[in-house]
mmCIF file of C-alpha atoms and ligand atoms in Angstrom:
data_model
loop_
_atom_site.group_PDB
_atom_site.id
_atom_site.type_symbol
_atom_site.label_atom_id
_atom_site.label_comp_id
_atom_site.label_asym_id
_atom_site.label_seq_id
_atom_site.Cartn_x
_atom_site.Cartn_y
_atom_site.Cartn_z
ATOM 1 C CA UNK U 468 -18.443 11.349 12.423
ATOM 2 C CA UNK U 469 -14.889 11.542 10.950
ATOM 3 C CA UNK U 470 -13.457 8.361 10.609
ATOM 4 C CA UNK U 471 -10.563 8.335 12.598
ATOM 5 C CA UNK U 472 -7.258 6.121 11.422
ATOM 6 C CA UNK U 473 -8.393 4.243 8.377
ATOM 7 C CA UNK U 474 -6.430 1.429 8.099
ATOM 8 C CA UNK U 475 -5.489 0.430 4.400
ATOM 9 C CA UNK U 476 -4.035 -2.982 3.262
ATOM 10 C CA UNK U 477 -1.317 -2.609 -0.156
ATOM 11 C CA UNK U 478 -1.903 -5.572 -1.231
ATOM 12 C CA UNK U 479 -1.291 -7.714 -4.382
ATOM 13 C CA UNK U 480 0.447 -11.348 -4.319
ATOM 14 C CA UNK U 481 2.247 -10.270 -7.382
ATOM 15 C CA UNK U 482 5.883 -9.264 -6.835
ATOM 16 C CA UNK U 483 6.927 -5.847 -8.841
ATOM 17 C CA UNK U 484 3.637 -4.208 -9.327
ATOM 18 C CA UNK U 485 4.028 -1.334 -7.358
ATOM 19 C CA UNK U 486 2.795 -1.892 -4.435
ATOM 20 C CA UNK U 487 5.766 -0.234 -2.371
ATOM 21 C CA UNK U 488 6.477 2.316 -4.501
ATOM 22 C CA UNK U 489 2.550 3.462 -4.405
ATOM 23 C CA UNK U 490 2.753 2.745 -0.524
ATOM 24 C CA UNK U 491 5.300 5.232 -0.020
ATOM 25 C CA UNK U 492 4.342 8.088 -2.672
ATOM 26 C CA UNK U 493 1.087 8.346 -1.271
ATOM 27 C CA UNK U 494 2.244 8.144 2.317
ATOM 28 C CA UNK U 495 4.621 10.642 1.949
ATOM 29 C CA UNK U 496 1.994 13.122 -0.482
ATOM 30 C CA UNK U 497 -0.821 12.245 2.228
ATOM 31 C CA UNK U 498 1.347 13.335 5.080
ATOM 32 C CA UNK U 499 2.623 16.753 2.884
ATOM 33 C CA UNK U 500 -0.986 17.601 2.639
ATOM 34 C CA UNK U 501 -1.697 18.000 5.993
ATOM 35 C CA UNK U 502 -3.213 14.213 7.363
ATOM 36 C CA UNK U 503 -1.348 12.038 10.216
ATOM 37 C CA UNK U 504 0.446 8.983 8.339
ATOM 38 C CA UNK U 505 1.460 5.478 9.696
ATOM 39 C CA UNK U 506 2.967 3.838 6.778
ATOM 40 C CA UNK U 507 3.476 -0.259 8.503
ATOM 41 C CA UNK U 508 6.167 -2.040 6.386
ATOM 42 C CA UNK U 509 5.277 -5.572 6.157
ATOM 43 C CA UNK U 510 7.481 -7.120 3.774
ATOM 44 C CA UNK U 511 10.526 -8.998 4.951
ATOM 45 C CA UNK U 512 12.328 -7.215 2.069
ATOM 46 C CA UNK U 513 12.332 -4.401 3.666
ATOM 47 C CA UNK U 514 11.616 -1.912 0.382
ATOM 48 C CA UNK U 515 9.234 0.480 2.628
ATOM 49 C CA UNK U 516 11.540 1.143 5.396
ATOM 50 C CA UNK U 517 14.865 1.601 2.713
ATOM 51 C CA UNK U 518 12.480 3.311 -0.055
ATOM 52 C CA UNK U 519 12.613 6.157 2.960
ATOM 53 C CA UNK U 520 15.645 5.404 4.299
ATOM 54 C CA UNK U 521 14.210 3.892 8.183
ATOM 55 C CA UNK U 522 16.619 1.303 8.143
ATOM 56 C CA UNK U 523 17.912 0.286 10.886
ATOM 57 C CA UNK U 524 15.623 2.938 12.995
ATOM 58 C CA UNK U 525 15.635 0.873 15.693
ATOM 59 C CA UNK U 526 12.233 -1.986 16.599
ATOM 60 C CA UNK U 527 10.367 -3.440 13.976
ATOM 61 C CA UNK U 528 7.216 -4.945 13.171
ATOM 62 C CA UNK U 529 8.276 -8.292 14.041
ATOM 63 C CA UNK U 530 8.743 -7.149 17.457
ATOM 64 C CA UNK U 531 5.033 -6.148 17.488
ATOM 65 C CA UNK U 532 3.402 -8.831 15.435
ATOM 66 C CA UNK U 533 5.592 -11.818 16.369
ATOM 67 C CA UNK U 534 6.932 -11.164 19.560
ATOM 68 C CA UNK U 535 4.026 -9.513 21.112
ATOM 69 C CA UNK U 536 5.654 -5.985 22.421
ATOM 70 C CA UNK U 537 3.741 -2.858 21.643
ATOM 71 C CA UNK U 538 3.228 -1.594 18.784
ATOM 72 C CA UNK U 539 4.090 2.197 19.828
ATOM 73 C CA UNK U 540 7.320 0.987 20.804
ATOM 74 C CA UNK U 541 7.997 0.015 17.091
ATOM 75 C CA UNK U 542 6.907 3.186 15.870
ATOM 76 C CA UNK U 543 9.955 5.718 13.961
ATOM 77 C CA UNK U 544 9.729 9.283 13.599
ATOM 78 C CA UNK U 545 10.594 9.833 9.931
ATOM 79 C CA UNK U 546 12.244 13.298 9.161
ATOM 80 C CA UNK U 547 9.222 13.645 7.237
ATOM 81 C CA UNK U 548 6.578 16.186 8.915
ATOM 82 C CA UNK U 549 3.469 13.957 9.893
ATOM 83 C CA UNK U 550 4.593 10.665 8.272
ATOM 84 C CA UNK U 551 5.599 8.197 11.209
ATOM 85 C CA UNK U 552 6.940 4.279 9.745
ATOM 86 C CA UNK U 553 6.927 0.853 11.817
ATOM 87 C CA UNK U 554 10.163 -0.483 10.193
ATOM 88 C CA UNK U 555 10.451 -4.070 8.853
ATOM 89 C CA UNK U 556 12.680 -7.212 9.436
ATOM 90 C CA UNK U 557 14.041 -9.040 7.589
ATOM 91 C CA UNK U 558 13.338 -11.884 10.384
ATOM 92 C CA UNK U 559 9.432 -11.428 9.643
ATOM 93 C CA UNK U 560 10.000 -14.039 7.326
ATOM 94 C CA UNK U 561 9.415 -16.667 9.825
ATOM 95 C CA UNK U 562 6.347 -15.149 11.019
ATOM 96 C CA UNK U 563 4.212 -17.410 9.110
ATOM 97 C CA UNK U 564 6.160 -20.647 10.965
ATOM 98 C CA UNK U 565 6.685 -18.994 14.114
ATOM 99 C CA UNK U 566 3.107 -18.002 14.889
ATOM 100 C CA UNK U 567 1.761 -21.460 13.543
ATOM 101 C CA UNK U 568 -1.095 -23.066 15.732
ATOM 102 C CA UNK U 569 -1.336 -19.892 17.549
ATOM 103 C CA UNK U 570 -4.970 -19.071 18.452
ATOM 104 C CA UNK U 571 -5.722 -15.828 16.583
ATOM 105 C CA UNK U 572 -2.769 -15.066 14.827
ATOM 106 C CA UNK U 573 -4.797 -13.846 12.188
ATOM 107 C CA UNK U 574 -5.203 -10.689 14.198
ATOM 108 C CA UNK U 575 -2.250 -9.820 15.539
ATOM 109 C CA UNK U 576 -1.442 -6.857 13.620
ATOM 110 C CA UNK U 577 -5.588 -5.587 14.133
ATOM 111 C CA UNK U 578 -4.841 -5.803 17.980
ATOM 112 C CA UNK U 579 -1.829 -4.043 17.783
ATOM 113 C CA UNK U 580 -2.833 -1.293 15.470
ATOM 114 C CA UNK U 581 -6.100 -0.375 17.740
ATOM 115 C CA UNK U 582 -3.964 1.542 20.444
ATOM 116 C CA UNK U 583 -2.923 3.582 17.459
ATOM 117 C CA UNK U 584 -6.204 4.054 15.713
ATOM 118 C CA UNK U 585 -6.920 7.338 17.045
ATOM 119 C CA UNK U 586 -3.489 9.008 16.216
ATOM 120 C CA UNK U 587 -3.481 8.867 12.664
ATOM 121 C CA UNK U 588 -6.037 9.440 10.409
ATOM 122 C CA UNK U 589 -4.675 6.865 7.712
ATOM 123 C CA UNK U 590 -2.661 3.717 8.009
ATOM 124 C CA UNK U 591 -1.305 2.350 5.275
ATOM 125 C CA UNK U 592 -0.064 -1.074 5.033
ATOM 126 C CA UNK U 593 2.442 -2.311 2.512
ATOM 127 C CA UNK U 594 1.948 -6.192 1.825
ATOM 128 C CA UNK U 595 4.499 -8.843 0.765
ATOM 129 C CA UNK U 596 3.822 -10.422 -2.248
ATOM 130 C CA UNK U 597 2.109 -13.421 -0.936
ATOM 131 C CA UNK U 598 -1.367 -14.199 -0.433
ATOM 132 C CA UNK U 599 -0.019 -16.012 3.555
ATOM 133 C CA UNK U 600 0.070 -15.095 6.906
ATOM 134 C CA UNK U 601 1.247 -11.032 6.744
ATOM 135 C CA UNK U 602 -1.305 -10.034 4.228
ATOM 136 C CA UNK U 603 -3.910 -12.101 5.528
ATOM 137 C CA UNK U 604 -3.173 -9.919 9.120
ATOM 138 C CA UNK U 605 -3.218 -6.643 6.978
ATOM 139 C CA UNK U 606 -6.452 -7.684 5.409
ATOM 140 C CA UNK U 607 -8.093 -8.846 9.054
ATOM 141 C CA UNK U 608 -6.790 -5.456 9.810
ATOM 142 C CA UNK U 609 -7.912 -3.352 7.473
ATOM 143 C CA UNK U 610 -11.126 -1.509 6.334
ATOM 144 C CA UNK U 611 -10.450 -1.308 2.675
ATOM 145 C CA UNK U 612 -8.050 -2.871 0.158
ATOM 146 C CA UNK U 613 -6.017 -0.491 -2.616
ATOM 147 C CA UNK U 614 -4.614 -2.601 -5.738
ATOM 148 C CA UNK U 615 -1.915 -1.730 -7.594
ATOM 149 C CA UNK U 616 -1.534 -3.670 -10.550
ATOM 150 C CA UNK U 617 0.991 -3.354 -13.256
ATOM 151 C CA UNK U 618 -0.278 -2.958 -16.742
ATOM 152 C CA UNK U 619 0.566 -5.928 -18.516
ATOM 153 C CA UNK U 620 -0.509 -8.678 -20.602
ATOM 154 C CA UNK U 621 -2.899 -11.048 -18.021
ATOM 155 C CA UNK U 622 -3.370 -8.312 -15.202
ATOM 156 C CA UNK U 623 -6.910 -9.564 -14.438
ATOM 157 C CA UNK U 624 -5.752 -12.887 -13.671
ATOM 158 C CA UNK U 625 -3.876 -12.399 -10.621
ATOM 159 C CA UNK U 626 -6.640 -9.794 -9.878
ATOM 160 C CA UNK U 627 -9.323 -12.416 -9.295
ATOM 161 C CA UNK U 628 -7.299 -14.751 -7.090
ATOM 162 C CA UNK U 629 -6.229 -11.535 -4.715
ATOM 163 C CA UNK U 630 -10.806 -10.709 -4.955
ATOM 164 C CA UNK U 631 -10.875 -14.423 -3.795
ATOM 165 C CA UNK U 632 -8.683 -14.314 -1.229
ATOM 166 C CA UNK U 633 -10.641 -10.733 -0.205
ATOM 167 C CA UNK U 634 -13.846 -12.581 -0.289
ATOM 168 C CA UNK U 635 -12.642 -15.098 1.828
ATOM 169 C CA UNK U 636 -11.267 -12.755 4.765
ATOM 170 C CA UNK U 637 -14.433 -10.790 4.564
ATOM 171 C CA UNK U 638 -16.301 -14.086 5.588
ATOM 172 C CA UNK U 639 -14.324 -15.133 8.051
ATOM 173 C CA UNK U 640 -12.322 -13.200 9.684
ATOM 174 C CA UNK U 641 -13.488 -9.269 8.650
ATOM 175 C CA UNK U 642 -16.779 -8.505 7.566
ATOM 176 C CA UNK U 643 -16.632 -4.778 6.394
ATOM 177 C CA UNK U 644 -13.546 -5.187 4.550
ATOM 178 C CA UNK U 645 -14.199 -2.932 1.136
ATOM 179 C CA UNK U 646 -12.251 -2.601 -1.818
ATOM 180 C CA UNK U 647 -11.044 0.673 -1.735
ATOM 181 C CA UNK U 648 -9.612 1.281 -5.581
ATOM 182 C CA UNK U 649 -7.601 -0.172 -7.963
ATOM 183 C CA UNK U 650 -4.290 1.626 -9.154
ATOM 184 C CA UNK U 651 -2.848 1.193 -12.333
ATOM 185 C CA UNK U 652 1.281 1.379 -12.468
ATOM 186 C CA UNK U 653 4.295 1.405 -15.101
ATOM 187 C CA UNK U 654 1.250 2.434 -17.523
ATOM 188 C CA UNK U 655 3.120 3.366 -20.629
ATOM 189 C CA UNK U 656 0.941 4.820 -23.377
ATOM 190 C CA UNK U 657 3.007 4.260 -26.504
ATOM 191 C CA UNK U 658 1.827 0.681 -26.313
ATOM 192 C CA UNK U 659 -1.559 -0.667 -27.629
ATOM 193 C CA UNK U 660 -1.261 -3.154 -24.758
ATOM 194 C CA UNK U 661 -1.235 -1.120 -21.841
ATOM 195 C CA UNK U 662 -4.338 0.818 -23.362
ATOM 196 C CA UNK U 663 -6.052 -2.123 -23.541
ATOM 197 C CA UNK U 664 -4.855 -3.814 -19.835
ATOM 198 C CA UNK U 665 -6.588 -0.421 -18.632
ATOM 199 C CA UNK U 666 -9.930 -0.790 -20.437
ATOM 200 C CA UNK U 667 -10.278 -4.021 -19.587
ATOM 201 C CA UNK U 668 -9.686 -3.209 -15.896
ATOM 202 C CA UNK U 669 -12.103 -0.574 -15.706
ATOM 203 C CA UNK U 670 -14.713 -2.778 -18.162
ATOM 204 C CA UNK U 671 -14.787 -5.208 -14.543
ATOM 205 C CA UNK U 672 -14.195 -2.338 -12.052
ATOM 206 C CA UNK U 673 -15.543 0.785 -13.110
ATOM 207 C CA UNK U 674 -16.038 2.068 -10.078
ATOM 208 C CA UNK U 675 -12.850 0.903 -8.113
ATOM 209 C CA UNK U 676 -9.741 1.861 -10.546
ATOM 210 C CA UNK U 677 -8.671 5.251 -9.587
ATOM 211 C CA UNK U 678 -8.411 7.495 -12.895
ATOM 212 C CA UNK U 679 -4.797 8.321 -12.173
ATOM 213 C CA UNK U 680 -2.329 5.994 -13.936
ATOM 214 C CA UNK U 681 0.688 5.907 -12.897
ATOM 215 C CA UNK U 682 3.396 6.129 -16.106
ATOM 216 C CA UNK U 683 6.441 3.872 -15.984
ATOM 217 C CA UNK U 684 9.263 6.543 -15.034
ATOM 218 C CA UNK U 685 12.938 5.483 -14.583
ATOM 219 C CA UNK U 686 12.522 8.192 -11.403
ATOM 220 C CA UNK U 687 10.772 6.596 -9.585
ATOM 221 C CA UNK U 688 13.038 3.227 -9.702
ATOM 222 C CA UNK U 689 15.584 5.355 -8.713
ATOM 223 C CA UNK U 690 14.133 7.789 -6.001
ATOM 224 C CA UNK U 691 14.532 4.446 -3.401
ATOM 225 C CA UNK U 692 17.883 4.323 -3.714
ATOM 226 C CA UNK U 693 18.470 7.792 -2.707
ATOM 227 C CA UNK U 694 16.112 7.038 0.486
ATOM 228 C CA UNK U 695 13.791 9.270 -1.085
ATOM 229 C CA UNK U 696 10.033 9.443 -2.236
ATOM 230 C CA UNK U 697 9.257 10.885 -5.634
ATOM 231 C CA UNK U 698 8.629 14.302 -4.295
ATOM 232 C CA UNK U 699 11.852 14.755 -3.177
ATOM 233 C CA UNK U 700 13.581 13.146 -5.581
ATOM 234 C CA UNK U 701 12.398 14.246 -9.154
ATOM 235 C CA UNK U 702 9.450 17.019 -7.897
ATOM 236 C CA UNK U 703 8.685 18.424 -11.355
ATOM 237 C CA UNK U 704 8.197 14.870 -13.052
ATOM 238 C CA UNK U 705 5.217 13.506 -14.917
ATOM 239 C CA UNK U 706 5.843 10.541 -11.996
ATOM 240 C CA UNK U 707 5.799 13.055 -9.099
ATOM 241 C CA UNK U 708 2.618 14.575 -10.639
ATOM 242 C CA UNK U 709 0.836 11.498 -11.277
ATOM 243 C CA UNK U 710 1.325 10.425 -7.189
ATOM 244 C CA UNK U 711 0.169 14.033 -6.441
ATOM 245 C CA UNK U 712 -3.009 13.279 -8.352
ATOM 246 C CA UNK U 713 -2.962 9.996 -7.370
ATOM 247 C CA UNK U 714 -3.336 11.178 -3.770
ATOM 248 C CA UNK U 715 -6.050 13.950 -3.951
ATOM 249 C CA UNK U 716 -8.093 11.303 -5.376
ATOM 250 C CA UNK U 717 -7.063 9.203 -2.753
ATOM 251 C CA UNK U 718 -8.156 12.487 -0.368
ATOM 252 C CA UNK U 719 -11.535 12.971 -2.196
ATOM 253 C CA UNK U 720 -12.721 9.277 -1.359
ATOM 254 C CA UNK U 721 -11.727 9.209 1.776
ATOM 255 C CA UNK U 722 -14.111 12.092 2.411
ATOM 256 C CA UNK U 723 -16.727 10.688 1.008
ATOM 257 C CA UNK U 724 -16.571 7.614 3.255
ATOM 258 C CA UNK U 725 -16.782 9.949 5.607
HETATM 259 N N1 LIG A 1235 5.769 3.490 -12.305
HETATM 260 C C1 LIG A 1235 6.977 2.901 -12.265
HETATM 261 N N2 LIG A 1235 7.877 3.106 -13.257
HETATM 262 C C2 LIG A 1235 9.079 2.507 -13.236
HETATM 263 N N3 LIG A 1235 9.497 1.699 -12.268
HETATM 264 C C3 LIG A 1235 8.658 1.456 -11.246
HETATM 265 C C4 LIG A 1235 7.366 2.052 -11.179
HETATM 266 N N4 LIG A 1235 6.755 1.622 -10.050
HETATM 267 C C5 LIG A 1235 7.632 0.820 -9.439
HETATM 268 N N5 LIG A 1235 8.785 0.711 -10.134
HETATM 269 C C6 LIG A 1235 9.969 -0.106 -9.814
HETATM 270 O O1 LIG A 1235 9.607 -1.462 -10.051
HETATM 271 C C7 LIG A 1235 10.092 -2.291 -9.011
HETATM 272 C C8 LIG A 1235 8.926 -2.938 -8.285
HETATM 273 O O2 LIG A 1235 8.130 -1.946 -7.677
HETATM 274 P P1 LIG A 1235 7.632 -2.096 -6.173
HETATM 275 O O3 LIG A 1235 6.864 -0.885 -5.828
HETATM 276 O O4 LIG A 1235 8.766 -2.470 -5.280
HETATM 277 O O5 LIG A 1235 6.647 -3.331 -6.323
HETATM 278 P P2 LIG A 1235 6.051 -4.349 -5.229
HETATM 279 O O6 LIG A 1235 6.098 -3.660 -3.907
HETATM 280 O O7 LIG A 1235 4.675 -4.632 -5.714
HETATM 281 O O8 LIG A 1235 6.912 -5.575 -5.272
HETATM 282 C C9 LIG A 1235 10.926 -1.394 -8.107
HETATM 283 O O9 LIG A 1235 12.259 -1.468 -8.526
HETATM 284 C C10 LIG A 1235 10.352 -0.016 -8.356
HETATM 285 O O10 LIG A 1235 11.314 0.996 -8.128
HETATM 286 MG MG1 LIG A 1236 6.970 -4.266 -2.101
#
């Protein structure tokens, strides 16, 4: 059976990785190919919903995950064919003290993504850089994890802290929770270092990091100003190319999950 609406948690407690910027390339390449997209902004920064220009499209997830309304009513049409956002707040960040000492507030965004399951075939979930209460909800939520990590001197580090933290919700709170790849970003390949950052990352996870890097490209710090994803922003760039291959692999293990 097809798995229907595969949820995916961004995550990475390191600030500046990539985590948005792969969020919303692949979002927007997934949707251009033909699948159903949800893209979930869960940042209190708000760099999902601007990166494509939702802002101020009306509910957001805090309405959903902190005050308890549907999250259908949160959803926004993006102008993008087959790409639908839940917007951010910049008031999520009192979720974590709002929703303290409430029973099960681990899974509030699980509960309020199930209504939604069946309408897309993947969710994908971009993750403040913190290891608290949002990412912990994407994680509950989720069936796999995708990594971005920046290549840079000490890249494993943070790496085994976010496996802890995996290990941890797998335990407790979501048992088939997988590790769905590992994405390398700003991966220039003049330098000896970032050569090295990727070796060692596929030495410990040969199976997980996706073969795609991602080079550093001054388009795509730009393309989120414009309110636009790579593709429309710089189409014929090495960036733009590297998300497009970034996201058929993305494609080819989805289908093999099945
Ligand atoms: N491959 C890249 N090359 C150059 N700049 C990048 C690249 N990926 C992301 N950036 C920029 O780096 C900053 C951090 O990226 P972002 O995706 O927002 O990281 P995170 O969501 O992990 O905090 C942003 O300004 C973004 O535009
Ligand atoms: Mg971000």
């Amino acid at each position: 059976m097809r798995a229907m609406g595969t949820v995916f948690a961004v995550a990475n407690q390191k600030g500046g990785v990539g985590k948005t910027t792969t969020c919303v390339n692949l979002a927007v390449y997934l949707a251009s190919s033909g699948r159903r997209v949800l893209l979930v902004d869960l940042d209190p920064q708000c760099n999902a919903t601007s990166s494509l220009d939702m802002r101020g499209a009306g509910r957001s997830i805090y309405d959903s995950v902190v005050s308890g309304g549907s999250l259908e009513g949160c959803v926004a049409l993006s102008r993008r064919m087959g790409l639908d956002v839940v917007p951010s707040d910049s008031a999520l960040a009192a979720a974590e003290v709002e929703l303290a000492g409430e029973p099960g507030r681990e899974y509030r965004l699980r509960d309020a993504l199930a209504p939604l399951s069946e309408r897309y075939e993947v969710i994908l979930l971009d993750c403040p850089p913190s290891l608290g209460l949002m990412t912990v909800n994407a994680l509950a939520a989720a069936s796999a994890v995708v990594v971005p990590i920046q290549c840079e001197y000490l890249a494993l580090e943070g790496l085994s802290q976010l496996m802890g933290t995996i290990g941890m919700v797998r335990s407790v709170l979501n048992p088939s929770l997988g590790l769905f790849g590992i994405v390398m970003t700003m991966f220039d390949g003049r330098t000896r270092l970032a050569r090295q950052v990727v070796d060692e990352v596929r030495r410990h996870y040969p199976r997980e990091l996706f073969c795609t890097l991602i080079p550093r490209s001054v388009y795509l710090s730009e393309a989120p100003s414009y309110g636009q994803s790579i593709f429309e922003y710089h189409p014929a760039s090495k960036a733009a190319r590297a998300y497009q291959m970034l996201g058929e692999e993305f494609i080819r293990r989805l289908d093999d999950r099945g």
